mmCIF file of C-alpha atoms in Angstrom:
data_model
loop_
_atom_site.group_PDB
_atom_site.id
_atom_site.type_symbol
_atom_site.label_atom_id
_atom_site.label_comp_id
_atom_site.label_asym_id
_atom_site.label_seq_id
_atom_site.Cartn_x
_atom_site.Cartn_y
_atom_site.Cartn_z
ATOM 1 C CA MET V 1 -0.236 -106.175 -109.828
ATOM 2 C CA VAL V 2 0.219 -103.055 -107.775
ATOM 3 C CA LYS V 3 -0.989 -99.490 -108.287
ATOM 4 C CA VAL V 4 2.066 -97.257 -107.933
ATOM 5 C CA LEU V 5 2.467 -93.499 -107.934
ATOM 6 C CA VAL V 6 5.828 -92.489 -109.463
ATOM 7 C CA THR V 7 6.615 -88.818 -108.958
ATOM 8 C CA GLY V 8 9.221 -87.440 -111.374
ATOM 9 C CA ALA V 9 8.107 -89.949 -113.964
ATOM 10 C CA ALA V 10 9.522 -87.914 -116.850
ATOM 11 C CA GLY V 11 12.849 -87.659 -115.042
ATOM 12 C CA PHE V 12 15.836 -89.905 -115.616
ATOM 13 C CA ILE V 13 15.301 -92.425 -112.819
ATOM 14 C CA GLY V 14 11.512 -92.185 -112.760
ATOM 15 C CA PHE V 15 11.345 -92.978 -116.493
ATOM 16 C CA TYR V 16 13.329 -96.164 -116.118
ATOM 17 C CA LEU V 17 11.501 -97.297 -112.976
ATOM 18 C CA SER V 18 8.121 -96.690 -114.630
ATOM 19 C CA GLN V 19 9.175 -98.821 -117.576
ATOM 20 C CA ARG V 20 10.244 -101.652 -115.292
ATOM 21 C CA LEU V 21 7.033 -101.518 -113.247
ATOM 22 C CA LEU V 22 4.869 -101.500 -116.368
ATOM 23 C CA ALA V 23 6.792 -104.458 -117.782
ATOM 24 C CA GLN V 24 5.993 -106.518 -114.681
ATOM 25 C CA GLY V 25 2.286 -105.708 -114.958
ATOM 26 C CA ASP V 26 1.866 -102.947 -112.367
ATOM 27 C CA THR V 27 -0.351 -99.871 -112.908
ATOM 28 C CA VAL V 28 1.709 -96.709 -112.862
ATOM 29 C CA ILE V 29 0.417 -93.258 -112.334
ATOM 30 C CA GLY V 30 3.176 -90.888 -113.385
ATOM 31 C CA LEU V 31 3.447 -87.355 -112.035
ATOM 32 C CA ASP V 32 5.819 -84.589 -113.229
ATOM 33 C CA ASN V 33 5.631 -80.792 -113.534
ATOM 34 C CA LEU V 34 7.961 -80.847 -116.617
ATOM 35 C CA ASN V 35 9.880 -77.863 -115.360
ATOM 36 C CA SER V 36 12.560 -76.138 -117.440
ATOM 37 C CA TYR V 37 15.549 -76.916 -115.163
ATOM 38 C CA TYR V 38 16.887 -78.857 -118.155
ATOM 39 C CA ASP V 39 15.710 -79.493 -121.723
ATOM 40 C CA VAL V 40 11.949 -80.156 -121.546
ATOM 41 C CA SER V 41 12.026 -81.988 -124.887
ATOM 42 C CA LEU V 42 14.151 -84.722 -123.352
ATOM 43 C CA LYS V 43 11.555 -85.177 -120.594
ATOM 44 C CA GLU V 44 8.773 -85.244 -123.182
ATOM 45 C CA ALA V 45 10.654 -87.829 -125.234
ATOM 46 C CA ARG V 46 10.927 -90.115 -122.226
ATOM 47 C CA LEU V 47 7.267 -89.539 -121.409
ATOM 48 C CA ALA V 48 6.238 -90.358 -124.960
ATOM 49 C CA GLN V 49 7.682 -93.848 -124.539
ATOM 50 C CA LEU V 50 5.672 -94.375 -121.323
ATOM 51 C CA GLU V 51 2.367 -92.966 -122.589
ATOM 52 C CA ASN V 52 2.175 -95.595 -125.381
ATOM 53 C CA GLN V 53 2.136 -98.420 -122.828
ATOM 54 C CA PRO V 54 -1.023 -99.927 -121.231
ATOM 55 C CA GLY V 55 -1.253 -99.384 -117.513
ATOM 56 C CA PHE V 56 0.319 -95.926 -117.555
ATOM 57 C CA ARG V 57 -1.458 -92.612 -116.909
ATOM 58 C CA PHE V 58 0.236 -89.253 -116.596
ATOM 59 C CA TYR V 59 -0.632 -86.139 -114.609
ATOM 60 C CA LYS V 60 1.162 -82.878 -115.073
ATOM 61 C CA LEU V 61 1.173 -81.489 -111.554
ATOM 62 C CA ASP V 62 3.396 -79.518 -109.235
ATOM 63 C CA LEU V 63 4.140 -81.155 -105.932
ATOM 64 C CA ALA V 64 3.623 -77.870 -104.106
ATOM 65 C CA ASP V 65 -0.020 -77.708 -105.314
ATOM 66 C CA ARG V 66 -1.556 -78.966 -102.106
ATOM 67 C CA GLU V 67 -5.148 -79.117 -103.227
ATOM 68 C CA SER V 68 -4.444 -80.908 -106.524
ATOM 69 C CA MET V 69 -2.113 -83.372 -104.829
ATOM 70 C CA ALA V 70 -4.638 -84.170 -102.119
ATOM 71 C CA GLU V 71 -7.294 -84.694 -104.757
ATOM 72 C CA LEU V 72 -4.990 -87.058 -106.747
ATOM 73 C CA PHE V 73 -4.352 -89.222 -103.699
ATOM 74 C CA ALA V 74 -8.024 -89.283 -102.793
ATOM 75 C CA GLN V 75 -9.114 -90.314 -106.349
ATOM 76 C CA GLN V 76 -6.460 -92.868 -107.172
ATOM 77 C CA GLN V 77 -5.984 -94.779 -103.900
ATOM 78 C CA PHE V 78 -2.408 -95.834 -104.525
ATOM 79 C CA GLU V 79 -0.920 -98.819 -102.800
ATOM 80 C CA VAL V 80 2.716 -97.775 -103.152
ATOM 81 C CA VAL V 81 4.305 -94.373 -103.689
ATOM 82 C CA VAL V 82 7.782 -93.917 -105.129
ATOM 83 C CA HIS V 83 8.780 -90.325 -104.698
ATOM 84 C CA LEU V 84 11.555 -89.301 -107.060
ATOM 85 C CA ALA V 85 10.527 -85.741 -108.039
ATOM 86 C CA ALA V 86 12.819 -83.036 -106.673
ATOM 87 C CA GLN V 87 14.808 -79.960 -107.609
ATOM 88 C CA ALA V 88 18.105 -81.640 -108.312
ATOM 89 C CA GLY V 89 21.641 -80.375 -108.624
ATOM 90 C CA VAL V 90 24.184 -79.218 -106.025
ATOM 91 C CA ARG V 91 25.519 -76.293 -108.067
ATOM 92 C CA TYR V 92 22.162 -74.941 -109.076
ATOM 93 C CA SER V 93 21.236 -74.693 -105.379
ATOM 94 C CA LEU V 94 23.785 -71.835 -105.092
ATOM 95 C CA LYS V 95 21.881 -69.881 -107.720
ATOM 96 C CA ASN V 96 18.215 -70.576 -106.980
ATOM 97 C CA PRO V 97 17.792 -71.779 -103.412
ATOM 98 C CA HIS V 98 14.065 -71.095 -103.245
ATOM 99 C CA ALA V 99 13.394 -73.770 -105.896
ATOM 100 C CA TYR V 100 14.762 -76.360 -103.416
ATOM 101 C CA VAL V 101 12.533 -75.195 -100.642
ATOM 102 C CA ASP V 102 9.400 -75.277 -102.871
ATOM 103 C CA SER V 103 10.062 -78.684 -104.426
ATOM 104 C CA ASN V 104 12.083 -80.621 -101.883
ATOM 105 C CA LEU V 105 10.508 -79.423 -98.640
ATOM 106 C CA VAL V 106 6.992 -78.148 -99.463
ATOM 107 C CA GLY V 107 6.567 -80.770 -102.169
ATOM 108 C CA PHE V 108 7.693 -83.572 -99.959
ATOM 109 C CA MET V 109 5.171 -82.526 -97.254
ATOM 110 C CA THR V 110 2.344 -82.945 -99.718
ATOM 111 C CA ILE V 111 3.596 -86.468 -100.453
ATOM 112 C CA LEU V 112 3.701 -87.307 -96.729
ATOM 113 C CA GLU V 113 0.253 -85.877 -96.139
ATOM 114 C CA GLY V 114 -1.085 -87.816 -99.121
ATOM 115 C CA CYS V 115 0.307 -91.036 -97.712
ATOM 116 C CA ARG V 116 -1.091 -90.303 -94.287
ATOM 117 C CA HIS V 117 -4.608 -89.870 -95.521
ATOM 118 C CA SER V 118 -4.582 -92.710 -98.058
ATOM 119 C CA ASN V 119 -3.521 -95.826 -96.195
ATOM 120 C CA ILE V 120 -0.333 -96.226 -98.314
ATOM 121 C CA LYS V 121 1.389 -99.606 -97.824
ATOM 122 C CA HIS V 122 4.923 -98.295 -98.537
ATOM 123 C CA LEU V 123 6.545 -94.979 -99.367
ATOM 124 C CA VAL V 124 9.912 -95.246 -101.126
ATOM 125 C CA PHE V 125 11.646 -91.887 -101.553
ATOM 126 C CA ALA V 126 14.846 -90.581 -103.086
ATOM 127 C CA SER V 127 17.527 -89.278 -100.859
ATOM 128 C CA SER V 128 21.108 -88.664 -102.045
ATOM 129 C CA SER V 129 24.720 -89.483 -101.321
ATOM 130 C CA SER V 130 25.127 -85.727 -100.865
ATOM 131 C CA VAL V 131 23.773 -86.044 -97.288
ATOM 132 C CA TYR V 132 27.191 -87.434 -96.278
ATOM 133 C CA GLY V 133 28.752 -84.044 -96.926
ATOM 134 C CA ALA V 134 32.595 -84.084 -96.685
ATOM 135 C CA ASN V 135 32.497 -87.296 -94.703
ATOM 136 C CA LYS V 136 36.120 -88.530 -94.442
ATOM 137 C CA LYS V 137 35.136 -92.062 -93.265
ATOM 138 C CA VAL V 138 34.777 -94.329 -96.330
ATOM 139 C CA PRO V 139 32.846 -96.188 -97.499
ATOM 140 C CA PHE V 140 29.776 -94.126 -96.425
ATOM 141 C CA SER V 141 27.403 -96.093 -94.210
ATOM 142 C CA VAL V 142 23.759 -95.299 -93.329
ATOM 143 C CA GLN V 143 24.921 -95.476 -89.752
ATOM 144 C CA ASP V 144 27.267 -92.515 -90.220
ATOM 145 C CA ASN V 145 26.439 -89.128 -88.810
ATOM 146 C CA VAL V 146 25.063 -86.880 -91.612
ATOM 147 C CA ASP V 147 24.523 -83.620 -89.727
ATOM 148 C CA CYS V 148 27.002 -81.537 -91.670
ATOM 149 C CA PRO V 149 25.697 -80.960 -95.237
ATOM 150 C CA VAL V 150 27.805 -78.747 -97.537
ATOM 151 C CA SER V 151 25.023 -77.690 -99.950
ATOM 152 C CA LEU V 152 21.404 -76.624 -99.597
ATOM 153 C CA TYR V 153 20.441 -79.506 -101.879
ATOM 154 C CA ALA V 154 22.024 -81.950 -99.419
ATOM 155 C CA ALA V 155 20.315 -80.200 -96.485
ATOM 156 C CA THR V 156 16.910 -80.628 -98.147
ATOM 157 C CA LYS V 157 17.573 -84.339 -98.743
ATOM 158 C CA LYS V 158 18.599 -84.810 -95.060
ATOM 159 C CA ALA V 159 15.405 -82.861 -94.107
ATOM 160 C CA ASN V 160 13.369 -85.336 -96.228
ATOM 161 C CA GLU V 161 14.823 -88.269 -94.265
ATOM 162 C CA LEU V 162 13.884 -86.603 -91.015
ATOM 163 C CA MET V 163 10.387 -85.636 -92.151
ATOM 164 C CA ALA V 164 9.755 -89.139 -93.353
ATOM 165 C CA HIS V 165 10.923 -90.662 -90.195
ATOM 166 C CA ALA V 166 8.638 -88.394 -88.161
ATOM 167 C CA TYR V 167 5.622 -89.375 -90.217
ATOM 168 C CA SER V 168 6.587 -93.066 -90.196
ATOM 169 C CA HIS V 169 6.831 -92.888 -86.357
ATOM 170 C CA LEU V 170 3.635 -90.928 -85.838
ATOM 171 C CA TYR V 171 1.375 -92.767 -88.340
ATOM 172 C CA LYS V 172 3.119 -96.134 -88.654
ATOM 173 C CA ILE V 173 3.511 -95.768 -92.410
ATOM 174 C CA PRO V 174 6.327 -97.961 -93.788
ATOM 175 C CA MET V 175 8.889 -95.690 -95.426
ATOM 176 C CA THR V 176 12.233 -96.418 -97.103
ATOM 177 C CA GLY V 177 14.739 -93.741 -98.122
ATOM 178 C CA LEU V 178 17.298 -94.466 -100.888
ATOM 179 C CA ARG V 179 20.633 -92.628 -100.971
ATOM 180 C CA PHE V 180 21.562 -92.643 -104.648
ATOM 181 C CA PHE V 181 25.170 -92.414 -105.665
ATOM 182 C CA THR V 182 25.776 -90.586 -109.047
ATOM 183 C CA VAL V 183 23.340 -92.456 -111.185
ATOM 184 C CA TYR V 184 24.110 -92.414 -114.940
ATOM 185 C CA GLY V 185 23.206 -94.160 -118.220
ATOM 186 C CA PRO V 186 21.224 -93.610 -121.431
ATOM 187 C CA TRP V 187 18.560 -90.902 -121.218
ATOM 188 C CA TYR V 188 20.823 -89.175 -118.681
ATOM 189 C CA ARG V 189 20.303 -85.663 -117.277
ATOM 190 C CA PRO V 190 21.964 -82.926 -119.415
ATOM 191 C CA ASP V 191 23.233 -81.032 -116.364
ATOM 192 C CA MET V 192 25.482 -83.883 -115.240
ATOM 193 C CA ALA V 193 29.231 -84.179 -115.956
ATOM 194 C CA LEU V 194 29.193 -87.191 -118.242
ATOM 195 C CA PHE V 195 26.602 -85.597 -120.484
ATOM 196 C CA LEU V 196 28.340 -82.158 -120.499
ATOM 197 C CA PHE V 197 31.711 -83.759 -121.204
ATOM 198 C CA THR V 198 30.322 -85.800 -124.103
ATOM 199 C CA LYS V 199 28.600 -82.820 -125.733
ATOM 200 C CA ALA V 200 31.727 -80.683 -125.385
ATOM 201 C CA ILE V 201 34.228 -83.267 -126.600
ATOM 202 C CA LEU V 202 32.200 -84.090 -129.725
ATOM 203 C CA SER V 203 31.937 -80.352 -130.589
ATOM 204 C CA GLY V 204 35.599 -79.690 -129.925
ATOM 205 C CA GLN V 205 34.894 -77.461 -126.913
ATOM 206 C CA PRO V 206 36.932 -77.508 -123.680
ATOM 207 C CA ILE V 207 35.553 -79.282 -120.526
ATOM 208 C CA ASP V 208 35.743 -77.905 -117.014
ATOM 209 C CA VAL V 209 37.530 -80.398 -114.753
ATOM 210 C CA PHE V 210 36.940 -79.416 -111.165
ATOM 211 C CA ASN V 211 39.289 -80.272 -108.292
ATOM 212 C CA TYR V 212 41.871 -80.810 -111.071
ATOM 213 C CA GLY V 213 40.309 -84.168 -111.852
ATOM 214 C CA GLN V 214 41.057 -85.644 -108.433
ATOM 215 C CA MET V 215 37.412 -86.022 -107.316
ATOM 216 C CA GLN V 216 36.097 -89.553 -107.020
ATOM 217 C CA ARG V 217 32.492 -90.620 -107.601
ATOM 218 C CA ASP V 218 30.682 -93.936 -107.023
ATOM 219 C CA PHE V 219 29.139 -93.978 -110.493
ATOM 220 C CA THR V 220 26.046 -96.251 -110.444
ATOM 221 C CA TYR V 221 24.449 -97.558 -113.629
ATOM 222 C CA ILE V 222 20.752 -96.883 -114.057
ATOM 223 C CA ASP V 223 19.784 -100.589 -114.511
ATOM 224 C CA ASP V 224 21.431 -101.409 -111.217
ATOM 225 C CA VAL V 225 19.589 -98.584 -109.472
ATOM 226 C CA VAL V 226 16.220 -99.755 -110.800
ATOM 227 C CA GLU V 227 16.896 -103.347 -109.807
ATOM 228 C CA GLY V 228 17.744 -102.247 -106.269
ATOM 229 C CA MET V 229 14.650 -100.038 -106.151
ATOM 230 C CA VAL V 230 12.240 -102.726 -107.231
ATOM 231 C CA ARG V 231 13.657 -105.161 -104.635
ATOM 232 C CA VAL V 232 13.440 -102.528 -101.902
ATOM 233 C CA MET V 233 9.811 -101.704 -102.907
ATOM 234 C CA ASN V 234 8.927 -105.312 -101.997
ATOM 235 C CA LYS V 235 10.864 -105.234 -98.737
ATOM 236 C CA ILE V 236 8.497 -103.365 -96.447
ATOM 237 C CA PRO V 237 10.300 -102.173 -93.311
ATOM 238 C CA GLN V 238 9.098 -103.371 -89.901
ATOM 239 C CA SER V 239 8.705 -101.324 -86.713
ATOM 240 C CA GLY V 240 12.038 -100.835 -84.953
ATOM 241 C CA GLU V 241 14.067 -102.380 -87.810
ATOM 242 C CA PHE V 242 16.034 -99.229 -88.439
ATOM 243 C CA GLY V 243 16.500 -98.523 -84.743
ATOM 244 C CA ASN V 244 18.125 -101.951 -84.299
ATOM 245 C CA SER V 245 20.875 -100.874 -86.712
ATOM 246 C CA LEU V 246 21.663 -97.641 -84.855
ATOM 247 C CA PRO V 247 24.077 -97.469 -81.908
ATOM 248 C CA GLU V 248 21.351 -95.839 -79.785
ATOM 249 C CA GLY V 249 18.538 -98.100 -80.925
ATOM 250 C CA THR V 250 16.267 -95.083 -80.747
ATOM 251 C CA SER V 251 13.885 -95.554 -83.675
ATOM 252 C CA SER V 252 10.735 -97.654 -83.379
ATOM 253 C CA ALA V 253 9.367 -96.538 -86.726
ATOM 254 C CA PRO V 254 8.698 -98.843 -89.675
ATOM 255 C CA TYR V 255 11.488 -96.997 -91.556
ATOM 256 C CA LYS V 256 14.756 -97.908 -93.301
ATOM 257 C CA LEU V 257 17.560 -96.279 -95.245
ATOM 258 C CA TYR V 258 19.713 -97.833 -97.952
ATOM 259 C CA ASN V 259 22.681 -96.718 -100.030
ATOM 260 C CA ILE V 260 22.411 -97.606 -103.723
ATOM 261 C CA GLY V 261 25.836 -97.212 -105.165
ATOM 262 C CA ASN V 262 28.418 -99.216 -107.133
ATOM 263 C CA ASN V 263 30.722 -99.586 -104.101
ATOM 264 C CA GLN V 264 33.695 -98.629 -106.341
ATOM 265 C CA PRO V 265 34.645 -94.964 -106.603
ATOM 266 C CA VAL V 266 36.125 -93.787 -109.977
ATOM 267 C CA GLN V 267 38.452 -90.803 -110.291
ATOM 268 C CA LEU V 268 37.132 -88.062 -112.581
ATOM 269 C CA LEU V 269 40.255 -88.236 -114.807
ATOM 270 C CA ARG V 270 39.629 -91.950 -115.254
ATOM 271 C CA LEU V 271 36.003 -91.262 -116.289
ATOM 272 C CA ILE V 272 37.309 -88.747 -118.875
ATOM 273 C CA GLU V 273 39.818 -91.316 -120.152
ATOM 274 C CA ILE V 274 37.097 -93.953 -120.633
ATOM 275 C CA LEU V 275 34.871 -91.363 -122.300
ATOM 276 C CA GLU V 276 37.680 -90.322 -124.695
ATOM 277 C CA GLN V 277 38.137 -93.996 -125.689
ATOM 278 C CA CYS V 278 34.396 -94.472 -126.358
ATOM 279 C CA LEU V 279 34.213 -91.246 -128.417
ATOM 280 C CA GLY V 280 37.472 -91.674 -130.209
ATOM 281 C CA LYS V 281 38.354 -88.060 -129.422
ATOM 282 C CA THR V 282 40.622 -86.347 -126.888
ATOM 283 C CA ALA V 283 39.223 -83.890 -124.443
ATOM 284 C CA ILE V 284 40.461 -80.308 -124.142
ATOM 285 C CA LYS V 285 40.619 -79.961 -120.316
ATOM 286 C CA THR V 286 40.334 -76.732 -118.308
ATOM 287 C CA MET V 287 41.665 -77.734 -114.866
ATOM 288 C CA LEU V 288 39.841 -75.878 -112.078
ATOM 289 C CA PRO V 289 39.679 -75.961 -108.268
ATOM 290 C CA MET V 290 36.817 -77.522 -106.283
ATOM 291 C CA GLN V 291 33.549 -75.711 -106.516
ATOM 292 C CA PRO V 292 31.520 -74.650 -103.457
ATOM 293 C CA GLY V 293 29.177 -77.456 -102.350
ATOM 294 C CA ASP V 294 31.174 -80.262 -103.976
ATOM 295 C CA VAL V 295 32.829 -83.087 -102.078
ATOM 296 C CA PRO V 296 36.061 -84.924 -102.867
ATOM 297 C CA ILE V 297 34.709 -88.464 -102.819
ATOM 298 C CA THR V 298 31.491 -90.518 -102.649
ATOM 299 C CA TYR V 299 31.719 -94.174 -101.826
ATOM 300 C CA ALA V 300 28.758 -96.396 -100.885
ATOM 301 C CA ASP V 301 28.674 -99.092 -98.304
ATOM 302 C CA VAL V 302 25.976 -101.404 -99.672
ATOM 303 C CA ASP V 303 26.160 -104.295 -97.161
ATOM 304 C CA ASP V 304 22.648 -103.547 -95.825
ATOM 305 C CA LEU V 305 21.215 -103.645 -99.364
ATOM 306 C CA MET V 306 22.894 -106.979 -100.037
ATOM 307 C CA GLN V 307 21.870 -108.431 -96.702
ATOM 308 C CA ASP V 308 18.199 -107.374 -96.930
ATOM 309 C CA VAL V 309 17.370 -107.804 -100.640
ATOM 310 C CA GLY V 310 20.265 -109.889 -102.008
ATOM 311 C CA PHE V 311 21.529 -107.351 -104.527
ATOM 312 C CA ARG V 312 24.485 -105.020 -105.032
ATOM 313 C CA PRO V 313 25.133 -102.788 -108.065
ATOM 314 C CA ASN V 314 28.036 -104.081 -110.171
ATOM 315 C CA THR V 315 27.983 -102.643 -113.690
ATOM 316 C CA PRO V 316 31.616 -101.645 -114.585
ATOM 317 C CA ILE V 317 32.079 -97.985 -115.461
ATOM 318 C CA GLU V 318 33.518 -98.981 -118.881
ATOM 319 C CA VAL V 319 30.328 -100.783 -119.785
ATOM 320 C CA GLY V 320 28.009 -98.047 -118.485
ATOM 321 C CA VAL V 321 29.817 -95.181 -120.280
ATOM 322 C CA GLU V 322 29.801 -97.112 -123.582
ATOM 323 C CA GLN V 323 26.012 -97.602 -123.238
ATOM 324 C CA PHE V 324 25.553 -93.894 -122.568
ATOM 325 C CA VAL V 325 27.709 -92.884 -125.540
ATOM 326 C CA ASN V 326 25.855 -95.237 -127.874
ATOM 327 C CA TRP V 327 22.534 -93.701 -126.772
ATOM 328 C CA TYR V 328 23.849 -90.129 -127.017
ATOM 329 C CA ARG V 329 25.105 -90.645 -130.610
ATOM 330 C CA SER V 330 21.807 -92.224 -131.605
ATOM 331 C CA TYR V 331 19.513 -89.721 -129.915
ATOM 332 C CA TYR V 332 21.359 -86.583 -131.096
ATOM 333 C CA GLN V 333 22.481 -88.061 -134.393
ATOM 334 C CA VAL V 334 26.188 -87.294 -133.887
#
């Protein structure tokens, strides 16, 4: 039994991880500011399922509130922190860049400071496949150079990795960053393509298909992501472990990075085809060019994950989309 802080607990991934940790007997302190980036009622519905379970306690807090965050760490004495809260979304970062600085940079600093002053045994934090930018070498490896982000969101996630490494090096706090690849499933975020497509197709509205449907994404089912996360939480990095996997061997910190992806990119047009089959309706497609900040492909190399924790995501896209559609129809009664 472990006492775990899960930030972003009312979010998509945080909700599922909290459920899994509670089911295995851990104590979970959930934190979320319940912001209005997307439908708050969906976040509240996730949270309602968690709050009924023994071992869960929720705090509505903003990461950027330094005093309240410091007080929370001092009071609760967490053993493990899983930091998932962030301002998400590549396209939204073009409209509201300051939100990403406040949440993803200032907010992450309060987490690092909390860990530094609280003797945390392991910090696991969310990074993103977006850090790879328009990398042309596939599949993407954690050893690849990621110094050319193509969106502010990606830049903040790369900054998180650098900030975490610095704190891990300075204070010998074990830290693991997880580069997620297009996570999807029931209780999905409403701003993501699969959700938007489903809503539009069922209502007979056209869908915007960017890059003329030629984009490829390494869609990763939520159950696979949570399984990988739980295994990584139990694999505390050792000093120098990450450095040994780098060509220069420069890092001596107890720090590690992993990709969590399905290792099988799917073309956007194929996703739409599967969705049409599950819904029994044909999409009205508006074919559009690539949007600023988007990349043509994401593709995860998960060899390190398999080697270190014995797991690789493997849920077929056909199975995952069907599960999402079944949830969507049930939740929205359509």
